[in-house]
Short mmCIF file of C-alpha atoms in Angstrom, two decimals:
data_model
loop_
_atom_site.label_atom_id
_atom_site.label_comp_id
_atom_site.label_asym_id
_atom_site.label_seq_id
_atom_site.Cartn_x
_atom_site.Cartn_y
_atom_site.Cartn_z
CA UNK A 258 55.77 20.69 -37.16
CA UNK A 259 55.11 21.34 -40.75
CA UNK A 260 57.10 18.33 -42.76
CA UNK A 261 59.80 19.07 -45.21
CA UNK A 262 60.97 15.58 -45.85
CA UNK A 263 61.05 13.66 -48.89
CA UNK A 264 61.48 10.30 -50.03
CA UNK A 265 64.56 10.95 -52.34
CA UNK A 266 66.82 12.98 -54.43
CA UNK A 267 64.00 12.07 -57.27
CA UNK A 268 60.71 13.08 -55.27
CA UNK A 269 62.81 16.55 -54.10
CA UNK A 270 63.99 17.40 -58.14
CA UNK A 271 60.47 16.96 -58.96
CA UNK A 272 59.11 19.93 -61.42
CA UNK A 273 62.26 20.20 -62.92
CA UNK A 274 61.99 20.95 -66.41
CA UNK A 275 64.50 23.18 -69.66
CA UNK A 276 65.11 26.11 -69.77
CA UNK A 277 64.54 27.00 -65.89
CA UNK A 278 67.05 28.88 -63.58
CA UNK A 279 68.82 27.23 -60.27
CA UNK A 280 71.14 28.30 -57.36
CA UNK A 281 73.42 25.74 -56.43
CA UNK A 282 75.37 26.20 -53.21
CA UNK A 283 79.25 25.67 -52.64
CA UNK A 284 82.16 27.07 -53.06
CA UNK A 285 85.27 25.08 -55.30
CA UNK A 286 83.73 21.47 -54.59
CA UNK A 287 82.96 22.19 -50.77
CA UNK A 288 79.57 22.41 -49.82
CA UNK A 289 77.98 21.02 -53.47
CA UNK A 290 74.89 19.48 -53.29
CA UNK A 291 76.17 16.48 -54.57
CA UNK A 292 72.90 14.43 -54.99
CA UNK A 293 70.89 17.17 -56.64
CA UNK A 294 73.82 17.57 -59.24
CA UNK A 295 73.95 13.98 -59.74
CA UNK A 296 69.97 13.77 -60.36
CA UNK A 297 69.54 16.55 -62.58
CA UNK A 298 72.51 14.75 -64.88
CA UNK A 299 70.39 11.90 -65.14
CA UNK A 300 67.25 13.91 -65.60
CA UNK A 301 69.38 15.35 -68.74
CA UNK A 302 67.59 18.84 -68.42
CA UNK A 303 68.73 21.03 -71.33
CA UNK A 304 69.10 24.87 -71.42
CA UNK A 305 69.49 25.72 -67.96
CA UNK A 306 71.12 28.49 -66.26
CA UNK A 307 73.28 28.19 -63.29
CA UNK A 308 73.75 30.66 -60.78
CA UNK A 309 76.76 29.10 -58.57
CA UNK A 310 80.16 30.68 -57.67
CA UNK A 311 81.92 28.37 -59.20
CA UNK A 312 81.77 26.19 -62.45
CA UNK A 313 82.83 22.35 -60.42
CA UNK A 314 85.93 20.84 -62.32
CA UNK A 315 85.76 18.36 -65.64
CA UNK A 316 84.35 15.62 -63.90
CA UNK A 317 82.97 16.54 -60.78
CA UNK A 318 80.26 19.40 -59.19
CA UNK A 319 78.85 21.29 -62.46
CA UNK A 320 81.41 20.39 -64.93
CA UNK A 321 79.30 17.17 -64.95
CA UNK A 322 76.14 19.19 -66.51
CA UNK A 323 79.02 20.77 -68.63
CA UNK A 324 79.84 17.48 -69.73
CA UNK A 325 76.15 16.48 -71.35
CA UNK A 326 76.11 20.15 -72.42
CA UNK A 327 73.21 20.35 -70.26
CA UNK A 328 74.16 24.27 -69.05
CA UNK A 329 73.34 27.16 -71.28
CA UNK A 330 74.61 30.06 -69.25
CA UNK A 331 76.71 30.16 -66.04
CA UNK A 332 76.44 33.04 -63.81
CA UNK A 333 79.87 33.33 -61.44
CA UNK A 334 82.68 34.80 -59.96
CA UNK A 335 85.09 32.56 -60.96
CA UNK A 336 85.97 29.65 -63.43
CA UNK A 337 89.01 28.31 -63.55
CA UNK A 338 90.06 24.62 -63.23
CA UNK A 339 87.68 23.46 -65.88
CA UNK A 340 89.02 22.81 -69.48
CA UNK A 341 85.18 21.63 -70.91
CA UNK A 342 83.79 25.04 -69.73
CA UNK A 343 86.65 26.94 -71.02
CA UNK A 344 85.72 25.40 -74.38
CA UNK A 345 82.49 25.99 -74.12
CA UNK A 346 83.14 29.33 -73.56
CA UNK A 347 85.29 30.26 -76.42
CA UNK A 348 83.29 28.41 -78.60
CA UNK A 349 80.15 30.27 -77.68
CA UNK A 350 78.36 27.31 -76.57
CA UNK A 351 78.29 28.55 -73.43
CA UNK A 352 76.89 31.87 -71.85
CA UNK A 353 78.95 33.43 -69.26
CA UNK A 354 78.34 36.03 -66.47
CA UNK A 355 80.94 37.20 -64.46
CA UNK A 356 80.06 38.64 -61.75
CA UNK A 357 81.77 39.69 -57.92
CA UNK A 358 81.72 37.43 -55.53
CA UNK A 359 80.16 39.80 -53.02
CA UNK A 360 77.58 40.89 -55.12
CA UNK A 361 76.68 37.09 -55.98
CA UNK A 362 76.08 36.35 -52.48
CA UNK A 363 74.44 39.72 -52.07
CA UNK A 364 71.72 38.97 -55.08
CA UNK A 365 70.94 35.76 -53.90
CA UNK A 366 70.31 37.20 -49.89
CA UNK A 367 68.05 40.42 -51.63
CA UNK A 368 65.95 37.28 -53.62
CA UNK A 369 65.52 35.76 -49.96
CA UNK A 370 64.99 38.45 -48.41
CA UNK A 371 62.43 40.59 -50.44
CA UNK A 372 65.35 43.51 -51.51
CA UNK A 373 64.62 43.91 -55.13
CA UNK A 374 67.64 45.43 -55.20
CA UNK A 375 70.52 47.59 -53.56
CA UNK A 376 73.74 49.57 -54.24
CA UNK A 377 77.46 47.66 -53.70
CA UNK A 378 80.29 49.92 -54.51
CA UNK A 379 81.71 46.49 -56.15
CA UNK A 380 82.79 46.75 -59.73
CA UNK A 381 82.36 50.97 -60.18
CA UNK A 382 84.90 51.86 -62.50
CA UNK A 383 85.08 48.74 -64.60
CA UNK A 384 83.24 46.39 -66.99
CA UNK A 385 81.01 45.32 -64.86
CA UNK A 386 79.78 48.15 -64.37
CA UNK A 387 78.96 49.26 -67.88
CA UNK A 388 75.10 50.16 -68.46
CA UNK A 389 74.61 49.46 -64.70
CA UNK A 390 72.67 52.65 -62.83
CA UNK A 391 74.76 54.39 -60.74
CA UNK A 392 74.55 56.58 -57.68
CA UNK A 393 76.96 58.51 -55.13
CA UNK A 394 76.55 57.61 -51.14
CA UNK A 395 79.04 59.64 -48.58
CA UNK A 396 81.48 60.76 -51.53
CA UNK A 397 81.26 57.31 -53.00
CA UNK A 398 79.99 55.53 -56.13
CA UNK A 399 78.02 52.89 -56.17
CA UNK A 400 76.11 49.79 -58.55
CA UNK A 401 72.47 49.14 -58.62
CA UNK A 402 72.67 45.71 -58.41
CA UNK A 403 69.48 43.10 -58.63
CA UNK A 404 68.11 40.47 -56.49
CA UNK A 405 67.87 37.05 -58.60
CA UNK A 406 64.91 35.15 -60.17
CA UNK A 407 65.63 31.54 -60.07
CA UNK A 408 62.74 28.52 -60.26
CA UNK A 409 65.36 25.86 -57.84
CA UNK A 410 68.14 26.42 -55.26
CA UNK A 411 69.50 23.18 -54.13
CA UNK A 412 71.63 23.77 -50.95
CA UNK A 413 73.70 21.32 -48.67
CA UNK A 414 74.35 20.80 -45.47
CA UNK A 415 75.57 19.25 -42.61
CA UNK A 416 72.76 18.24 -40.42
CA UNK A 417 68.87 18.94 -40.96
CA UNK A 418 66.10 17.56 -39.55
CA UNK A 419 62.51 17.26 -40.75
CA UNK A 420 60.86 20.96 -40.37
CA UNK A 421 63.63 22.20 -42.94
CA UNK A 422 66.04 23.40 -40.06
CA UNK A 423 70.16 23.07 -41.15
CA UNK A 424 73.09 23.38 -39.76
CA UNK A 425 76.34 23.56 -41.73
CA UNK A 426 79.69 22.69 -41.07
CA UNK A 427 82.94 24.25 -41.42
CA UNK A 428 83.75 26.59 -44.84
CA UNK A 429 80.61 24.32 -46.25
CA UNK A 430 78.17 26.95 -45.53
CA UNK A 431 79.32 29.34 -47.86
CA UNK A 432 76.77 30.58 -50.18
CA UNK A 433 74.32 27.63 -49.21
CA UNK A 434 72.67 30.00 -46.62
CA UNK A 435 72.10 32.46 -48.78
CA UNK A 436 70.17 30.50 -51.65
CA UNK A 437 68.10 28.46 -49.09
CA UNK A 438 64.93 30.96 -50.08
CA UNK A 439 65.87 32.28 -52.69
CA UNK A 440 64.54 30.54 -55.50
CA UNK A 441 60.57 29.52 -55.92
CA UNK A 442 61.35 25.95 -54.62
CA UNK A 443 64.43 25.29 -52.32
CA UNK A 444 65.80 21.89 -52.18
CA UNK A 445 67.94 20.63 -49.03
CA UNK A 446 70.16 17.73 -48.80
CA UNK A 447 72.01 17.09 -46.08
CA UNK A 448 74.61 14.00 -44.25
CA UNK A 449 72.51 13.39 -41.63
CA UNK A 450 68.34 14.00 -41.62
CA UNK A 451 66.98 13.79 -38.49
CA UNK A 452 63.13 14.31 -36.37
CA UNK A 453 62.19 17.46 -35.61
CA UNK A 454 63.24 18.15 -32.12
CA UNK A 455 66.49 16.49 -32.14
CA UNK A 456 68.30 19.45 -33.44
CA UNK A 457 69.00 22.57 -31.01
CA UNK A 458 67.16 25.20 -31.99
CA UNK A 459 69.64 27.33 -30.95
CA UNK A 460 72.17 25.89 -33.38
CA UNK A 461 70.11 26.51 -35.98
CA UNK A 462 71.81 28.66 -39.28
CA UNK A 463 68.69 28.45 -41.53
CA UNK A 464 65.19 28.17 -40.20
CA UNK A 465 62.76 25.84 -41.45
CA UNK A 466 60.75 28.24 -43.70
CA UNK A 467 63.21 28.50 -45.92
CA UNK A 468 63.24 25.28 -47.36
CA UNK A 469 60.71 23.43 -49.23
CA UNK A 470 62.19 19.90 -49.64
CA UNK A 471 64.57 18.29 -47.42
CA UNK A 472 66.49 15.15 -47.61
CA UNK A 473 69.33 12.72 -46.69
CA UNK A 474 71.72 12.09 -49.36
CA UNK A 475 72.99 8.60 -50.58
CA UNK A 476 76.52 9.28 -50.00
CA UNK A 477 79.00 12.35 -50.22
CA UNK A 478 82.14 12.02 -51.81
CA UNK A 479 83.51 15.26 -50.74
CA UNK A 480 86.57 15.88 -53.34
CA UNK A 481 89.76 17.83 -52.27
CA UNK A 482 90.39 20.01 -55.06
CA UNK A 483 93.43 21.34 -53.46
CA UNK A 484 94.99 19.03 -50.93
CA UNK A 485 97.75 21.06 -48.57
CA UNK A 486 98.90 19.25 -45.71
CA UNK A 487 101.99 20.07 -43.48
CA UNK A 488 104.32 17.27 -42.08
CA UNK A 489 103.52 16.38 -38.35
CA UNK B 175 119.52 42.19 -55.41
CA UNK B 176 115.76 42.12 -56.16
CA UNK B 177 113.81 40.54 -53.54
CA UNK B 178 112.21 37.34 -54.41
CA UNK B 179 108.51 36.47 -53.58
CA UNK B 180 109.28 35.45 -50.31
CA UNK B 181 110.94 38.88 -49.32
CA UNK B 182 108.14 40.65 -50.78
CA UNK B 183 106.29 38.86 -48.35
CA UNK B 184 108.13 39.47 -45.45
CA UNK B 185 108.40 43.43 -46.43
CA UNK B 186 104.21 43.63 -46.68
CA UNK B 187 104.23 41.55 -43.02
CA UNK B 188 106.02 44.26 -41.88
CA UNK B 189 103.05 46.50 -42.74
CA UNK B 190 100.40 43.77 -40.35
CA UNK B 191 100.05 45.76 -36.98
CA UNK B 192 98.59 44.25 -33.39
CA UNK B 193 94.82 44.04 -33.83
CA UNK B 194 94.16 43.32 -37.61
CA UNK B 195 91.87 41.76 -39.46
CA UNK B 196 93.48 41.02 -42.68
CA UNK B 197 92.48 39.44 -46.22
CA UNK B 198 95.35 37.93 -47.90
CA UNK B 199 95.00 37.64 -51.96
CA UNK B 200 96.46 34.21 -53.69
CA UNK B 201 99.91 34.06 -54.41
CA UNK B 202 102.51 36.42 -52.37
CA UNK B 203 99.81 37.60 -50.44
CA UNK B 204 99.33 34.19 -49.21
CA UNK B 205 102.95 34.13 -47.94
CA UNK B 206 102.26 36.99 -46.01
CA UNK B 207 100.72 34.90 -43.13
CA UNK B 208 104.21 33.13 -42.34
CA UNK B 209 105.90 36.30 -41.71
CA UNK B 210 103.76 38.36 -39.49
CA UNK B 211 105.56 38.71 -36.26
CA UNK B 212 104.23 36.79 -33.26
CA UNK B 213 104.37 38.88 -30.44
CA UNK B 214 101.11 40.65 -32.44
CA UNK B 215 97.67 39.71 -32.77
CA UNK B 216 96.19 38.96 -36.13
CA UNK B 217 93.33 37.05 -37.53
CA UNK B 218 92.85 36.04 -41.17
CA UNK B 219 89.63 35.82 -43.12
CA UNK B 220 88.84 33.61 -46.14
CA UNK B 221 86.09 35.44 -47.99
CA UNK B 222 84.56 31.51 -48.54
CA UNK B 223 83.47 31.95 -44.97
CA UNK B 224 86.21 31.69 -42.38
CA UNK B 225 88.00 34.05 -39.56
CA UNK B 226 90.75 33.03 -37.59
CA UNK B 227 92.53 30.68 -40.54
CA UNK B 228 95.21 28.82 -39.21
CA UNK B 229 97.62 26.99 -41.34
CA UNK B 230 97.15 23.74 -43.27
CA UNK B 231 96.44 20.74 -41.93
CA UNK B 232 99.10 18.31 -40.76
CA UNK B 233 98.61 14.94 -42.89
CA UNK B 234 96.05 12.80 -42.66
CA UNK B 235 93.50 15.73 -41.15
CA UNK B 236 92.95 17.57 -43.74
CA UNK B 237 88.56 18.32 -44.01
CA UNK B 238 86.98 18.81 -47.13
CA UNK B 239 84.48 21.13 -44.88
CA UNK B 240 87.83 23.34 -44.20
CA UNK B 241 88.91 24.80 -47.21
CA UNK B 242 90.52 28.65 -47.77
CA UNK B 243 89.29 31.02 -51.12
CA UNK B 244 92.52 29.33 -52.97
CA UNK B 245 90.54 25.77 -52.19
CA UNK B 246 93.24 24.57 -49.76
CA UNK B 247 92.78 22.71 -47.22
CA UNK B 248 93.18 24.32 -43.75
CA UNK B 249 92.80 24.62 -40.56
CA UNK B 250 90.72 26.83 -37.66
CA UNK B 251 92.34 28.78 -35.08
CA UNK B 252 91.34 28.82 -31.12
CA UNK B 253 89.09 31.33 -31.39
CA UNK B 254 87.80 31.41 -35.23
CA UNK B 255 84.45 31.87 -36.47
CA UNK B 256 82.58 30.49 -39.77
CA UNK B 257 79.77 31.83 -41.62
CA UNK B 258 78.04 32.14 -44.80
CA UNK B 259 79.26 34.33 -48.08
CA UNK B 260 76.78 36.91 -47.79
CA UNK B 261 78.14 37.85 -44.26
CA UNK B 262 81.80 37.59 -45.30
CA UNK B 263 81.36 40.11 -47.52
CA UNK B 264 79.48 42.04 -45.55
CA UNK B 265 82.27 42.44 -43.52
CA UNK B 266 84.71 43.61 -46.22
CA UNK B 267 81.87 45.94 -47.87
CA UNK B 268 81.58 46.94 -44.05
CA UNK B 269 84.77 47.94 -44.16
CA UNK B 270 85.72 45.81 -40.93
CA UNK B 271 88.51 44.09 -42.58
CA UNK B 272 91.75 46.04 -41.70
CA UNK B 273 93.88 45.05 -44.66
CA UNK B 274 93.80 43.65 -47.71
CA UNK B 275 96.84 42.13 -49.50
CA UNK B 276 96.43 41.39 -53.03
CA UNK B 277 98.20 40.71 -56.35
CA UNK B 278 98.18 42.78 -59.52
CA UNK B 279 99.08 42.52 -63.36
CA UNK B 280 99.13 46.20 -63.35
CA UNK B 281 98.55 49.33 -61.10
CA UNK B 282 98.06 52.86 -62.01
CA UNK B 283 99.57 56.25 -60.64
CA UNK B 284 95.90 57.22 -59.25
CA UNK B 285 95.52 54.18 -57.79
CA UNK B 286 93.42 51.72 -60.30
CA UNK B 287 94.22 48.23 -60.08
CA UNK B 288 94.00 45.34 -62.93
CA UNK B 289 94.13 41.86 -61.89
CA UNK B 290 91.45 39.68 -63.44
CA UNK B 291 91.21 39.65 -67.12
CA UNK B 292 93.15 39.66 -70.27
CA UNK B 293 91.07 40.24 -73.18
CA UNK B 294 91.64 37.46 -75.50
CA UNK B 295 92.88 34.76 -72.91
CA UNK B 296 91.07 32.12 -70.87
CA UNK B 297 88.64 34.39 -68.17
CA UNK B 298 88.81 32.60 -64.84
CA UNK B 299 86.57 35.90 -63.33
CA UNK B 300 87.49 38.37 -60.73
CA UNK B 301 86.22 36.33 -57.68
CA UNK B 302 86.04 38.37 -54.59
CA UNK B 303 88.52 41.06 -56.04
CA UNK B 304 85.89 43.37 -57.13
CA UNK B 305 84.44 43.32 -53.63
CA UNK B 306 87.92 43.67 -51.52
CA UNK B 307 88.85 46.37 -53.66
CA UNK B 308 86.33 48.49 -54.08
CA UNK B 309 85.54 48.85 -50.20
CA UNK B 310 89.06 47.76 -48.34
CA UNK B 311 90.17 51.43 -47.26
CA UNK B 312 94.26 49.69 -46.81
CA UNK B 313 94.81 47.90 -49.64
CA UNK B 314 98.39 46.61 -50.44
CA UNK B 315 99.65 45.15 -53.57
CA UNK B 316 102.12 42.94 -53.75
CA UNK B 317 103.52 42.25 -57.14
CA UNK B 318 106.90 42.02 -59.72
CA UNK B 319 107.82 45.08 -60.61
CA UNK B 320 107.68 44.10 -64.08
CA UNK B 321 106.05 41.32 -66.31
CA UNK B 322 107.73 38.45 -67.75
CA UNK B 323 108.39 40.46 -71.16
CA UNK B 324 110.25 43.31 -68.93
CA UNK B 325 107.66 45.73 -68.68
CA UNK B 326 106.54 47.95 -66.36
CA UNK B 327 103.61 47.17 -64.38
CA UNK B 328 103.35 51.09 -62.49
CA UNK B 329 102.00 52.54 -65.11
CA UNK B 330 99.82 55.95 -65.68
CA UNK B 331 97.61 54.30 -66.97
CA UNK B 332 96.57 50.54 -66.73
CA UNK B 333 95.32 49.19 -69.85
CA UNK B 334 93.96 45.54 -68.83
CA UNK B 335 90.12 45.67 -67.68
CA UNK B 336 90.37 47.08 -63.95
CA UNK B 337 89.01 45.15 -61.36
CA UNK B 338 88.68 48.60 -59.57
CA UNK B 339 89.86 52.50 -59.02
CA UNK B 340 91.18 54.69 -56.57
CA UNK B 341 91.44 52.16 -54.16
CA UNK B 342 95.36 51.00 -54.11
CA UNK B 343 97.30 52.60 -51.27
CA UNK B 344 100.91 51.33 -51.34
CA UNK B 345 102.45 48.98 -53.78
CA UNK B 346 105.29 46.09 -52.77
CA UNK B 347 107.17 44.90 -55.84
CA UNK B 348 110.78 42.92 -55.90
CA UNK B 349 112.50 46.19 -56.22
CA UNK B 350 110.81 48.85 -53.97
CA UNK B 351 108.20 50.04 -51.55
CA UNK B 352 105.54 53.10 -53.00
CA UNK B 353 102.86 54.68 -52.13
CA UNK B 354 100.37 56.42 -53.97
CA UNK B 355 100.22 60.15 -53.73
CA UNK B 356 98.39 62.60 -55.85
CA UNK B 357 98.41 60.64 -58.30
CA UNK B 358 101.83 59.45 -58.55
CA UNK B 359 103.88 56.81 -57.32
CA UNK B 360 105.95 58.16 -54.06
CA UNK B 361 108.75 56.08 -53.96
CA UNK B 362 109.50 55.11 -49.88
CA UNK B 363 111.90 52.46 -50.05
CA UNK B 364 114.58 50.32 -52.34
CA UNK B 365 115.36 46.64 -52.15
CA UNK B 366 118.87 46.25 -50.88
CA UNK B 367 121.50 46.98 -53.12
CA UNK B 368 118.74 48.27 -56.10
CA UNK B 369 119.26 51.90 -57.34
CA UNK B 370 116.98 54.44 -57.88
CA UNK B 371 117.64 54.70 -61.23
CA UNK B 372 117.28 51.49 -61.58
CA UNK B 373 113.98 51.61 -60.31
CA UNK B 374 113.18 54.68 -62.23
CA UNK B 375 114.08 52.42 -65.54
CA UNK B 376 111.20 49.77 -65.13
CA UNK B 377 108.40 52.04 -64.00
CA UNK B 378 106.46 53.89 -66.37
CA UNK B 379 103.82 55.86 -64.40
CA UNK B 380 105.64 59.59 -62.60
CA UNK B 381 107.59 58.90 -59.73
CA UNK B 382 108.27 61.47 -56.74
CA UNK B 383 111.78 60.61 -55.36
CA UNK B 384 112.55 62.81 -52.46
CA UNK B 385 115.62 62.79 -50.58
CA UNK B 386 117.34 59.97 -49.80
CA UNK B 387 115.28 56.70 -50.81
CA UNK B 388 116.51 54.01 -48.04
CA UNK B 389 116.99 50.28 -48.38
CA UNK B 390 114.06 48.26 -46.79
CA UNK B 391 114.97 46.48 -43.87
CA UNK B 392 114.33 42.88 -44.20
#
């Protein structure tokens, strides 16, 4: 089996550097790769944009790369709960993209996937589509839309072991899947790293080849951004 | 009386039949899911990556790894399936989501819907709106009939930034059930005890009122 591991969160950021492009998985604060995020805070890169559905919250996920003013655009679907970015953004610090959630997740499986790029109906009609190409399919109108370019994804997941192989858990997954491959170096951390063999390859969600660095994280703190509960 | 958001809710339910896959917006739409009937069949997807959503957890086992598109925690029916972003919208670009119940700031006579931005405000971003709308072929709204300043939300013309066009089919607000047709709003049904002309008052966009208009049944 090829070997995927590293030693740490600082061996797997290595070749990080300004001014460069990442994916980071998650969706709200489930699924972050916590330790990556953590890391490239310390590592105090400057001028980087993030492709990520979401924007983390003041002091936790992104918003802590907000914080050290670390991010120079955000590319998204949606921003809310985060009063530093909103600042950021009105003040023009900040570079925003808005873009639909399907086609987010779409971009980043054409980058894996060798699609340089395909037609969504998603956003026709509005300003997202403005100085798009366009093109009618069965009566329809559609978006050329573009696969990204990034230089990092950093993904998380539940279980991996050392070939690259993960397996996610619950609403985690999300858009992790989707970035594992589609950036020029793809970063895994996951709760538990295991050998090679111990994992069912059957249970498998992405293969090996997709990922370039894998390893366990410290810890997870896992934040509830929206705790609902019903009374037993 | 106007309905309040929980009526509106249990009008759209009425609209959930045996068999459907549904997408339920945040806000009303959300309420939806506590009114569907239960002698029917109906599974919920989360566009974050879930199908069969149950409802939230009781306390004390709630799972960060189990969270809806509003960020709630919740729970997994018997039967429910998870998977990555990519393939939940594939299934609503697929069109193999039934139904899709959403909110609206404002909706237009041919059936263009604004929900995500207002020009000069905070931008939060349209999240999977875009996506539902432009490919959902059922697509509810469930709104007020009017904004907090008293105006009409039906308009001819919506003048927020849409989120997408031609795609709204029938329109639940606190006073009255429409569809769209040719370009207008065909008014189907009243909340109980609200006139036509009443209704007629607060909507801007052309209305087609034919016959009697009955009360919704609630």
């Amino acid at each position: 089996m090829i070997n995927k591991t590293v030693a740490d969160v600082s061996e797997a950021c290595k070749g990080v550097s300004d001014n460069m492009t990442f994916m980071l998985g998650g969706f709200g604060l489930s699924g972050i790769p916590e330790n990556a995020i953590a890391k490239l805070v310390e590592l105090n890169v400057k001028g980087v944009t993030c492709i990520s559905n979401n924007a983390g919250v003041d002091d936790f996920g992104l918003g802590l790369l907000l914080q050290k003013h670390q991010i120079k655009k955000m590319i998204s679907s949606y921003v809310g709960e985060n009063a530093e970015f909103e600042r950021q953004m009105l003040s023009g610090e900040l570079e925003v993209d808005l873009i639909p959630q399907g086609t987010l997740a779409q971009r980043c499986q054409a980058a894996k996937t060798g699609i340089p790029a395909f037609y969504t109906p998603a956003g026709y009609g509005t300003e997202v589509g403005e100085g798009k190409e366009t093109k009618e399919f069965n009566g329809k109108m559609h978006l050329l839309e573009h696969a990204f370019k990034a230089d990092f994804a950093f993904v998380k997941a539940w279980k991996g072991d050392t070939a690259g192989n993960l397996i996610f858990k619950g609403t985690a997954r999300n858009f992790n899947p989707n970035m594992a491959g589609a950036a020029k170096v793809t970063v895994a951390e996951v709760e538990e790293l295991v050998e090679a063999g111990e994992l069912d390859p059957n249970h498998i969600h992405v293969p090996g080849i997709f990922v370039q660095r894998i390893f366990q994280g410290e810890k997870y703190e896992k934040r509830i951004e929206q705790l609902t509960v019903r009374k037993k | 009386m106007a309905l309040n958001k929980e009526q509106i809710a249990q009008r759209i339910a009425q609209e959930v039949q045996d068999g459907y896959y549904v997408n339920l917006g945040i806000g009303i739409p959300t309420l939806v899911a506590n009114f569907v009937r239960e002698d029917i069949e109906v599974e919920f997807q989360s566009e974050n990556g879930i199908l069969g959503m149950g409802p939230f957890p009781f306390e004390g086992e709630e799972d960060p790894d189990m969270i809806n598109a509003g960020k709630q925690t919740i729970t997994a029916l018997k039967g429910a399936s998870l998977f990555d972003s990519a393939t939940s919208f594939g299934m609503i670009r697929g069109q193999h989501v039934d139904l899709t119940i959403l909110g609206a700031m404002e909706v237009s006579q041919n059936g263009d819907i604004a929900n995500w931005k207002i020009p000069g405000k905070m931008v939060k971003g349209m999240g999977g709106a875009m996506d539902l709308v432009a490919s959902a072929e059922n697509i509810i709204v469930a709104m007020m009939h009017t904004n907090r300043a008293g105006e009409s939300k039906l308009l001819k013309k919506c003048s927020l930034p849409l989120t997408g066009v031609n795609c709204v089919k029938k329109i639940v607000t606190n006073l009255a059930v429409l569809e769209v047709v040719d370009g207008k709003f065909k008014l189907l049904e009243r909340a109980p005890g609200v006139s036509v002309s009443e209704i007629e008052a607060v909507t801007e966009g052309d209305l087609i009122i034919e016959g009697d208009i009955p009360e919704m049944k609630l």
